[in-house]
PDB file of C-alpha atoms and ligand atoms in Angstrom:
ATOM      1  CA  MET X   1      -7.628 -72.746  67.235  1.00 48.00           C
ATOM      2  CA  ALA X   2      -5.390 -71.764  64.559  1.00 65.00           C
ATOM      3  CA  GLU X   3      -1.983 -73.062  64.848  1.00 86.00           C
ATOM      4  CA  SER X   4       0.934 -70.425  65.150  1.00 91.00           C
ATOM      5  CA  SER X   5       4.208 -70.059  63.358  1.00 95.00           C
ATOM      6  CA  HIS X   6       7.518 -70.306  65.234  1.00 96.00           C
ATOM      7  CA  LEU X   7       9.400 -67.890  62.637  1.00 95.00           C
ATOM      8  CA  THR X   8       8.811 -64.119  62.669  1.00 95.00           C
ATOM      9  CA  GLY X   9       7.290 -62.723  59.380  1.00 96.00           C
ATOM     10  CA  VAL X  10       6.108 -66.100  58.232  1.00 97.00           C
ATOM     11  CA  SER X  11       2.659 -67.414  58.668  1.00 97.00           C
ATOM     12  CA  PHE X  12       1.842 -71.027  59.827  1.00 97.00           C
ATOM     13  CA  GLU X  13       0.201 -71.539  56.258  1.00 97.00           C
ATOM     14  CA  GLN X  14       3.687 -70.687  54.741  1.00 98.00           C
ATOM     15  CA  LEU X  15       5.358 -73.211  56.929  1.00 98.00           C
ATOM     16  CA  ALA X  16       2.690 -75.758  56.109  1.00 98.00           C
ATOM     17  CA  ASP X  17       2.761 -75.265  52.280  1.00 98.00           C
ATOM     18  CA  LEU X  18       6.637 -75.910  52.572  1.00 98.00           C
ATOM     19  CA  ALA X  19       6.627 -78.780  54.778  1.00 98.00           C
ATOM     20  CA  ALA X  20       3.786 -80.057  52.350  1.00 98.00           C
ATOM     21  CA  ALA X  21       6.048 -79.492  49.433  1.00 98.00           C
ATOM     22  CA  SER X  22       8.655 -81.831  50.885  1.00 98.00           C
ATOM     23  CA  ARG X  23       6.111 -84.521  51.357  1.00 98.00           C
ATOM     24  CA  ILE X  24       4.685 -84.030  47.811  1.00 98.00           C
ATOM     25  CA  LEU X  25       8.000 -84.476  46.283  1.00 98.00           C
ATOM     26  CA  ALA X  26       8.513 -87.775  48.130  1.00 98.00           C
ATOM     27  CA  ARG X  27       5.309 -89.007  47.190  1.00 97.00           C
ATOM     28  CA  GLN X  28       6.078 -88.254  43.568  1.00 97.00           C
ATOM     29  CA  GLU X  29       9.348 -90.200  43.974  1.00 96.00           C
ATOM     30  CA  VAL X  30      11.465 -87.085  43.091  1.00 97.00           C
ATOM     31  CA  VAL X  31      13.136 -87.042  46.539  1.00 97.00           C
ATOM     32  CA  ASP X  32      13.787 -90.283  48.728  1.00 95.00           C
ATOM     33  CA  ALA X  33      15.573 -89.978  52.000  1.00 94.00           C
ATOM     34  CA  PHE X  34      17.401 -87.382  50.580  1.00 95.00           C
ATOM     35  CA  GLY X  35      16.803 -83.963  48.684  1.00 97.00           C
ATOM     36  CA  HIS X  36      15.036 -80.691  49.854  1.00 98.00           C
ATOM     37  CA  VAL X  37      12.860 -77.737  49.077  1.00 98.00           C
ATOM     38  CA  SER X  38      13.130 -74.242  50.182  1.00 98.00           C
ATOM     39  CA  ILE X  39      11.330 -70.702  49.834  1.00 98.00           C
ATOM     40  CA  ARG X  40      12.796 -67.308  50.218  1.00 98.00           C
ATOM     41  CA  HIS X  41      11.579 -65.676  53.330  1.00 98.00           C
ATOM     42  CA  PRO X  42       8.593 -63.871  52.461  1.00 97.00           C
ATOM     43  CA  ALA X  43       9.523 -60.656  54.421  1.00 97.00           C
ATOM     44  CA  ARG X  44      13.257 -60.873  54.247  1.00 97.00           C
ATOM     45  CA  PRO X  45      14.547 -61.646  50.624  1.00 98.00           C
ATOM     46  CA  ASP X  46      18.190 -61.951  52.246  1.00 98.00           C
ATOM     47  CA  ARG X  47      16.937 -65.095  53.990  1.00 98.00           C
ATOM     48  CA  TYR X  48      15.294 -68.309  53.238  1.00 98.00           C
ATOM     49  CA  LEU X  49      13.435 -71.303  54.893  1.00 98.00           C
ATOM     50  CA  LEU X  50      14.244 -75.022  54.621  1.00 98.00           C
ATOM     51  CA  SER X  51      13.565 -77.797  56.938  1.00 98.00           C
ATOM     52  CA  ARG X  52      16.090 -79.193  59.356  1.00 98.00           C
ATOM     53  CA  SER X  53      18.180 -82.206  58.107  1.00 98.00           C
ATOM     54  CA  ILE X  54      15.454 -84.914  57.972  1.00 97.00           C
ATOM     55  CA  ALA X  55      13.848 -87.110  55.393  1.00 98.00           C
ATOM     56  CA  PRO X  56      11.408 -85.376  53.185  1.00 98.00           C
ATOM     57  CA  ALA X  57       8.457 -87.312  53.726  1.00 98.00           C
ATOM     58  CA  LEU X  58       8.735 -86.666  57.581  1.00 98.00           C
ATOM     59  CA  VAL X  59       8.846 -82.892  57.172  1.00 98.00           C
ATOM     60  CA  THR X  60       6.290 -80.859  59.544  1.00 98.00           C
ATOM     61  CA  PRO X  61       5.758 -77.158  59.873  1.00 98.00           C
ATOM     62  CA  GLY X  62       7.805 -77.071  63.070  1.00 97.00           C
ATOM     63  CA  ASP X  63      10.831 -78.477  61.435  1.00 98.00           C
ATOM     64  CA  ILE X  64      11.336 -75.375  59.224  1.00 98.00           C
ATOM     65  CA  VAL X  65      14.483 -73.385  59.898  1.00 98.00           C
ATOM     66  CA  GLU X  66      15.469 -69.916  58.892  1.00 98.00           C
ATOM     67  CA  TYR X  67      18.760 -69.183  57.228  1.00 98.00           C
ATOM     68  CA  ASP X  68      20.779 -66.277  55.920  1.00 98.00           C
ATOM     69  CA  LEU X  69      22.142 -66.403  52.364  1.00 98.00           C
ATOM     70  CA  ASP X  70      25.471 -67.605  53.783  1.00 98.00           C
ATOM     71  CA  SER X  71      23.395 -70.609  54.930  1.00 98.00           C
ATOM     72  CA  ASN X  72      23.978 -69.989  58.665  1.00 98.00           C
ATOM     73  CA  SER X  73      20.951 -70.492  60.817  1.00 98.00           C
ATOM     74  CA  ILE X  74      19.418 -67.209  62.317  1.00 98.00           C
ATOM     75  CA  ASP X  75      18.606 -68.999  65.637  1.00 97.00           C
ATOM     76  CA  PRO X  76      22.129 -70.244  67.084  1.00 96.00           C
ATOM     77  CA  ASP X  77      20.273 -73.170  68.709  1.00 96.00           C
ATOM     78  CA  ALA X  78      18.486 -74.483  65.437  1.00 97.00           C
ATOM     79  CA  PRO X  79      18.620 -77.990  64.755  1.00 97.00           C
ATOM     80  CA  LYS X  80      21.179 -79.350  62.528  1.00 97.00           C
ATOM     81  CA  GLY X  81      20.583 -78.337  58.857  1.00 97.00           C
ATOM     82  CA  PHE X  82      21.293 -80.263  55.519  1.00 97.00           C
ATOM     83  CA  LEU X  83      25.022 -80.418  54.429  1.00 97.00           C
ATOM     84  CA  GLU X  84      23.869 -78.991  50.950  1.00 98.00           C
ATOM     85  CA  ARG X  85      22.011 -76.101  52.207  1.00 98.00           C
ATOM     86  CA  PHE X  86      24.400 -73.840  50.372  1.00 98.00           C
ATOM     87  CA  ILE X  87      22.737 -74.769  47.113  1.00 98.00           C
ATOM     88  CA  HIS X  88      19.729 -72.708  48.310  1.00 98.00           C
ATOM     89  CA  GLY X  89      21.638 -69.776  49.923  1.00 98.00           C
ATOM     90  CA  GLU X  90      23.562 -69.181  46.696  1.00 98.00           C
ATOM     91  CA  ILE X  91      20.832 -69.403  44.357  1.00 98.00           C
ATOM     92  CA  TYR X  92      18.831 -66.884  46.215  1.00 98.00           C
ATOM     93  CA  ARG X  93      21.846 -64.590  46.285  1.00 98.00           C
ATOM     94  CA  SER X  94      22.527 -64.813  42.525  1.00 98.00           C
ATOM     95  CA  ARG X  95      18.784 -64.903  41.326  1.00 98.00           C
ATOM     96  CA  PRO X  96      16.579 -62.042  42.787  1.00 98.00           C
ATOM     97  CA  ASP X  97      13.673 -63.580  40.654  1.00 98.00           C
ATOM     98  CA  VAL X  98      13.695 -66.963  42.461  1.00 98.00           C
ATOM     99  CA  GLY X  99      11.321 -67.690  45.376  1.00 98.00           C
ATOM    100  CA  ALA X 100      11.733 -71.484  45.645  1.00 98.00           C
ATOM    101  CA  VAL X 101      14.430 -74.044  45.059  1.00 98.00           C
ATOM    102  CA  VAL X 102      14.270 -77.820  44.826  1.00 98.00           C
ATOM    103  CA  HIS X 103      17.276 -80.027  44.991  1.00 98.00           C
ATOM    104  CA  SER X 104      16.807 -83.795  44.292  1.00 98.00           C
ATOM    105  CA  HIS X 105      18.490 -86.918  43.194  1.00 97.00           C
ATOM    106  CA  SER X 106      15.836 -88.047  41.082  1.00 96.00           C
ATOM    107  CA  PRO X 107      16.796 -91.208  39.206  1.00 96.00           C
ATOM    108  CA  SER X 108      15.758 -90.699  35.694  1.00 97.00           C
ATOM    109  CA  VAL X 109      17.502 -87.304  35.478  1.00 98.00           C
ATOM    110  CA  ILE X 110      20.973 -88.693  36.348  1.00 98.00           C
ATOM    111  CA  PRO X 111      21.758 -90.115  33.207  1.00 98.00           C
ATOM    112  CA  PHE X 112      21.437 -86.914  31.453  1.00 98.00           C
ATOM    113  CA  GLY X 113      24.093 -85.176  33.876  1.00 97.00           C
ATOM    114  CA  LEU X 114      26.679 -88.096  32.448  1.00 98.00           C
ATOM    115  CA  ILE X 115      26.268 -87.842  28.852  1.00 97.00           C
ATOM    116  CA  ASP X 116      27.299 -85.321  26.383  1.00 92.00           C
ATOM    117  CA  ARG X 117      23.753 -84.959  24.997  1.00 91.00           C
ATOM    118  CA  PRO X 118      21.225 -82.162  26.254  1.00 95.00           C
ATOM    119  CA  MET X 119      18.094 -82.543  27.768  1.00 97.00           C
ATOM    120  CA  HIS X 120      15.173 -81.229  25.737  1.00 98.00           C
ATOM    121  CA  ALA X 121      11.680 -80.494  26.450  1.00 98.00           C
ATOM    122  CA  MET X 122       9.820 -83.423  25.222  1.00 98.00           C
ATOM    123  CA  PHE X 123       6.049 -82.381  25.988  1.00 97.00           C
ATOM    124  CA  HIS X 124       4.164 -79.207  27.231  1.00 96.00           C
ATOM    125  CA  ASN X 125       4.470 -79.837  30.924  1.00 95.00           C
ATOM    126  CA  ALA X 126       8.183 -79.555  30.712  1.00 97.00           C
ATOM    127  CA  ALA X 127       8.101 -76.568  28.484  1.00 97.00           C
ATOM    128  CA  PHE X 128      10.560 -74.847  30.932  1.00 97.00           C
ATOM    129  CA  LEU X 129      13.193 -77.089  29.857  1.00 98.00           C
ATOM    130  CA  SER X 130      13.191 -75.586  26.170  1.00 98.00           C
ATOM    131  CA  ALA X 131      15.452 -72.600  27.423  1.00 97.00           C
ATOM    132  CA  GLY X 132      18.196 -75.099  27.769  1.00 97.00           C
ATOM    133  CA  VAL X 133      19.355 -77.410  30.668  1.00 98.00           C
ATOM    134  CA  PRO X 134      23.202 -76.652  31.831  1.00 98.00           C
ATOM    135  CA  THR X 135      25.190 -79.172  33.494  1.00 98.00           C
ATOM    136  CA  PHE X 136      27.251 -78.592  36.668  1.00 98.00           C
ATOM    137  CA  ASP X 137      30.582 -80.573  36.880  1.00 98.00           C
ATOM    138  CA  ILE X 138      31.792 -80.145  40.458  1.00 98.00           C
ATOM    139  CA  SER X 139      35.165 -81.463  39.173  1.00 97.00           C
ATOM    140  CA  ARG X 140      35.979 -78.602  36.900  1.00 97.00           C
ATOM    141  CA  ASN X 141      36.486 -76.141  39.789  1.00 96.00           C
ATOM    142  CA  PHE X 142      37.101 -78.453  42.724  1.00 98.00           C
ATOM    143  CA  GLY X 143      38.849 -81.464  41.240  1.00 98.00           C
ATOM    144  CA  ALA X 144      37.945 -84.782  42.974  1.00 98.00           C
ATOM    145  CA  THR X 145      35.379 -84.205  45.849  1.00 97.00           C
ATOM    146  CA  ASP X 146      32.593 -85.996  47.547  1.00 97.00           C
ATOM    147  CA  MET X 147      30.251 -84.627  44.911  1.00 97.00           C
ATOM    148  CA  LEU X 148      28.388 -82.587  47.782  1.00 96.00           C
ATOM    149  CA  VAL X 149      27.796 -78.958  47.447  1.00 97.00           C
ATOM    150  CA  CYS X 150      28.681 -78.328  51.086  1.00 97.00           C
ATOM    151  CA  ASP X 151      30.148 -74.809  51.108  1.00 97.00           C
ATOM    152  CA  CYS X 152      29.340 -71.373  49.640  1.00 98.00           C
ATOM    153  CA  ALA X 153      32.054 -71.649  46.933  1.00 98.00           C
ATOM    154  CA  LYS X 154      30.692 -74.804  45.660  1.00 98.00           C
ATOM    155  CA  GLY X 155      26.984 -73.271  45.760  1.00 98.00           C
ATOM    156  CA  ARG X 156      28.256 -70.159  43.801  1.00 98.00           C
ATOM    157  CA  ALA X 157      29.800 -72.114  41.267  1.00 98.00           C
ATOM    158  CA  LEU X 158      26.618 -74.072  40.737  1.00 98.00           C
ATOM    159  CA  ALA X 159      24.708 -71.041  40.636  1.00 98.00           C
ATOM    160  CA  GLU X 160      26.838 -69.670  38.039  1.00 98.00           C
ATOM    161  CA  THR X 161      26.198 -72.651  35.825  1.00 98.00           C
ATOM    162  CA  LEU X 162      22.526 -72.373  36.433  1.00 98.00           C
ATOM    163  CA  GLY X 163      22.759 -68.762  35.169  1.00 98.00           C
ATOM    164  CA  ASP X 164      19.215 -67.638  34.157  1.00 98.00           C
ATOM    165  CA  LYS X 165      17.706 -71.108  33.642  1.00 98.00           C
ATOM    166  CA  ASP X 166      15.206 -72.848  35.705  1.00 96.00           C
ATOM    167  CA  VAL X 167      16.840 -76.146  35.971  1.00 98.00           C
ATOM    168  CA  ALA X 168      20.567 -77.341  36.050  1.00 98.00           C
ATOM    169  CA  LEU X 169      21.950 -81.050  36.229  1.00 98.00           C
ATOM    170  CA  MET X 170      24.550 -81.866  38.508  1.00 98.00           C
ATOM    171  CA  ARG X 171      27.049 -84.318  37.090  1.00 98.00           C
ATOM    172  CA  ALA X 172      26.665 -87.853  38.989  1.00 98.00           C
ATOM    173  CA  HIS X 173      24.677 -86.348  41.666  1.00 98.00           C
ATOM    174  CA  GLY X 174      21.169 -84.954  40.770  1.00 98.00           C
ATOM    175  CA  SER X 175      19.688 -81.673  39.768  1.00 98.00           C
ATOM    176  CA  VAL X 176      18.071 -78.375  40.889  1.00 98.00           C
ATOM    177  CA  ALA X 177      14.916 -76.651  39.851  1.00 98.00           C
ATOM    178  CA  CYS X 178      13.797 -72.969  40.706  1.00 98.00           C
ATOM    179  CA  GLY X 179      10.747 -70.914  40.273  1.00 97.00           C
ATOM    180  CA  LEU X 180       9.265 -67.659  41.155  1.00 96.00           C
ATOM    181  CA  LYS X 181       7.022 -69.459  43.690  1.00 95.00           C
ATOM    182  CA  LEU X 182       6.993 -72.809  45.624  1.00 97.00           C
ATOM    183  CA  GLU X 183       4.163 -74.212  43.533  1.00 96.00           C
ATOM    184  CA  ILE X 184       6.260 -73.503  40.392  1.00 96.00           C
ATOM    185  CA  ALA X 185       9.428 -74.972  41.632  1.00 97.00           C
ATOM    186  CA  VAL X 186       7.793 -78.230  42.757  1.00 97.00           C
ATOM    187  CA  PHE X 187       6.028 -78.583  39.360  1.00 97.00           C
ATOM    188  CA  ARG X 188       9.183 -78.218  37.475  1.00 97.00           C
ATOM    189  CA  ALA X 189      11.118 -80.512  39.770  1.00 98.00           C
ATOM    190  CA  ILE X 190       8.457 -83.355  39.308  1.00 98.00           C
ATOM    191  CA  TYR X 191       7.984 -82.684  35.536  1.00 97.00           C
ATOM    192  CA  THR X 192      11.849 -82.783  35.028  1.00 98.00           C
ATOM    193  CA  GLU X 193      11.782 -86.251  36.098  1.00 98.00           C
ATOM    194  CA  VAL X 194       8.783 -87.084  34.066  1.00 98.00           C
ATOM    195  CA  ASN X 195      10.451 -85.448  31.092  1.00 98.00           C
ATOM    196  CA  ALA X 196      13.834 -87.458  31.582  1.00 98.00           C
ATOM    197  CA  ARG X 197      11.820 -90.711  31.455  1.00 98.00           C
ATOM    198  CA  ILE X 198       9.879 -89.635  28.161  1.00 98.00           C
ATOM    199  CA  GLN X 199      13.214 -88.389  26.647  1.00 97.00           C
ATOM    200  CA  THR X 200      14.862 -91.873  27.386  1.00 97.00           C
ATOM    201  CA  TRP X 201      11.925 -93.741  26.134  1.00 96.00           C
ATOM    202  CA  THR X 202      11.675 -91.439  22.892  1.00 97.00           C
ATOM    203  CA  THR X 203      15.671 -92.051  22.154  1.00 94.00           C
ATOM    204  CA  GLY X 204      15.124 -95.655  22.515  1.00 93.00           C
ATOM    205  CA  LEU X 205      12.183 -95.667  20.020  1.00 94.00           C
ATOM    206  CA  ALA X 206      13.805 -93.118  17.642  1.00 93.00           C
ATOM    207  CA  GLU X 207      17.189 -95.042  17.222  1.00 87.00           C
ATOM    208  CA  ASN X 208      18.852 -92.631  14.708  1.00 84.00           C
ATOM    209  CA  GLY X 209      15.676 -90.724  13.697  1.00 88.00           C
ATOM    210  CA  THR X 210      14.883 -87.216  14.348  1.00 92.00           C
ATOM    211  CA  ILE X 211      13.192 -86.321  17.652  1.00 94.00           C
ATOM    212  CA  ALA X 212      10.515 -83.357  17.267  1.00 94.00           C
ATOM    213  CA  PHE X 213      10.974 -81.909  20.895  1.00 97.00           C
ATOM    214  CA  LEU X 214       9.633 -78.484  21.412  1.00 97.00           C
ATOM    215  CA  SER X 215      11.370 -75.578  20.087  1.00 97.00           C
ATOM    216  CA  GLU X 216      12.413 -72.733  22.512  1.00 96.00           C
ATOM    217  CA  GLU X 217       9.578 -70.334  21.191  1.00 97.00           C
ATOM    218  CA  GLU X 218       7.067 -73.175  21.721  1.00 97.00           C
ATOM    219  CA  GLY X 219       8.458 -73.724  25.014  1.00 97.00           C
ATOM    220  CA  GLN X 220       8.226 -70.012  25.918  1.00 96.00           C
ATOM    221  CA  LEU X 221       4.393 -70.290  24.977  1.00 96.00           C
ATOM    222  CA  ALA X 222       3.576 -73.494  26.620  1.00 95.00           C
ATOM    223  CA  ASP X 223       5.106 -72.393  29.803  1.00 94.00           C
ATOM    224  CA  LEU X 224       2.592 -69.668  30.517  1.00 92.00           C
ATOM    225  CA  PRO X 225      -0.347 -72.059  31.087  1.00 91.00           C
ATOM    226  CA  ASN X 226       1.769 -74.369  33.242  1.00 89.00           C
ATOM    227  CA  GLN X 227       2.292 -71.288  35.596  1.00 86.00           C
ATOM    228  CA  THR X 228      -1.609 -70.903  35.699  1.00 87.00           C
ATOM    229  CA  ALA X 229      -3.964 -73.607  34.888  1.00 82.00           C
ATOM    230  CA  GLY X 230      -1.124 -76.136  35.456  1.00 78.00           C
ATOM    231  CA  MET X 231      -1.291 -75.077  39.086  1.00 86.00           C
ATOM    232  CA  ARG X 232      -4.298 -77.427  39.335  1.00 91.00           C
ATOM    233  CA  ALA X 233      -1.603 -80.164  39.964  1.00 94.00           C
ATOM    234  CA  TRP X 234      -0.357 -78.450  42.993  1.00 96.00           C
ATOM    235  CA  ASP X 235      -3.913 -78.146  44.370  1.00 95.00           C
ATOM    236  CA  LEU X 236      -4.268 -81.911  43.825  1.00 96.00           C
ATOM    237  CA  TRP X 237      -0.865 -82.783  45.608  1.00 97.00           C
ATOM    238  CA  ARG X 238      -1.426 -80.261  48.248  1.00 98.00           C
ATOM    239  CA  GLU X 239      -4.762 -81.675  49.255  1.00 97.00           C
ATOM    240  CA  GLU X 240      -3.293 -85.257  49.368  1.00 97.00           C
ATOM    241  CA  VAL X 241      -0.858 -84.132  51.909  1.00 98.00           C
ATOM    242  CA  ARG X 242      -3.687 -81.971  53.808  1.00 97.00           C
ATOM    243  CA  SER X 243      -5.980 -85.107  53.970  1.00 97.00           C
ATOM    244  CA  SER X 244      -3.311 -87.343  55.814  1.00 96.00           C
ATOM    245  CA  THR X 245      -1.658 -84.657  58.147  1.00 97.00           C
ATOM    246  CA  GLY X 246      -4.406 -82.152  58.824  1.00 96.00           C
ATOM    247  CA  TRP X 247      -2.303 -79.018  57.946  1.00 97.00           C
TER     248      TRP X 247
HETATM  249 ZN1   ZN I   1      22.373 -83.733  46.863  1.00 54.98          ZN
END
């Protein structure tokens, strides 16, 4: 018998894909005990879906909660949500083109939020970075904080820094990656982490020499196949989760 969804207007397969995305990001070491991934509600663009507050590797389809863009759960009896769910609500509010958001603290990316040197697209799989990678410094608007994006005002400031880009760094915290759909946001979060490693290696090798990273034009061209043939990566990662969970 096919399993059913506990949310109106959302199929079980959509919940399963979102739960799988969480586990994929954990397997790829983009998230650990922390970090989260969401999708815009498929039938209600003014809502989004995100798991309850739980380690990403443990998420199941039944853990997905529906939120409005103020990041209040639709079900008043929903289980406790992530403190930083406002990241998702405010990005969906400011970016109608975004259908999925990943927030992570992936370690190789952190240094680029701490230094006054931009992250560049070092290879074709990270082509989406060639448009530019802004850094959100929470202290700029909010002074000394616990660094968490824990209300709408902080989420809005982060969304403003992100602007029309796909990825933003968060100083001394982590990063966000977005996409039109779940598969693309997951791909970008994973390849932002890989790109950060490659840029660190390359900078060490180059010493003071030039680094021939992708130009913005090359990045625009190379991002197109990533969004089609590149989705082979999603099929592989999704199957790995399905073979261990059955969904
Ligand atoms: Zn965080």
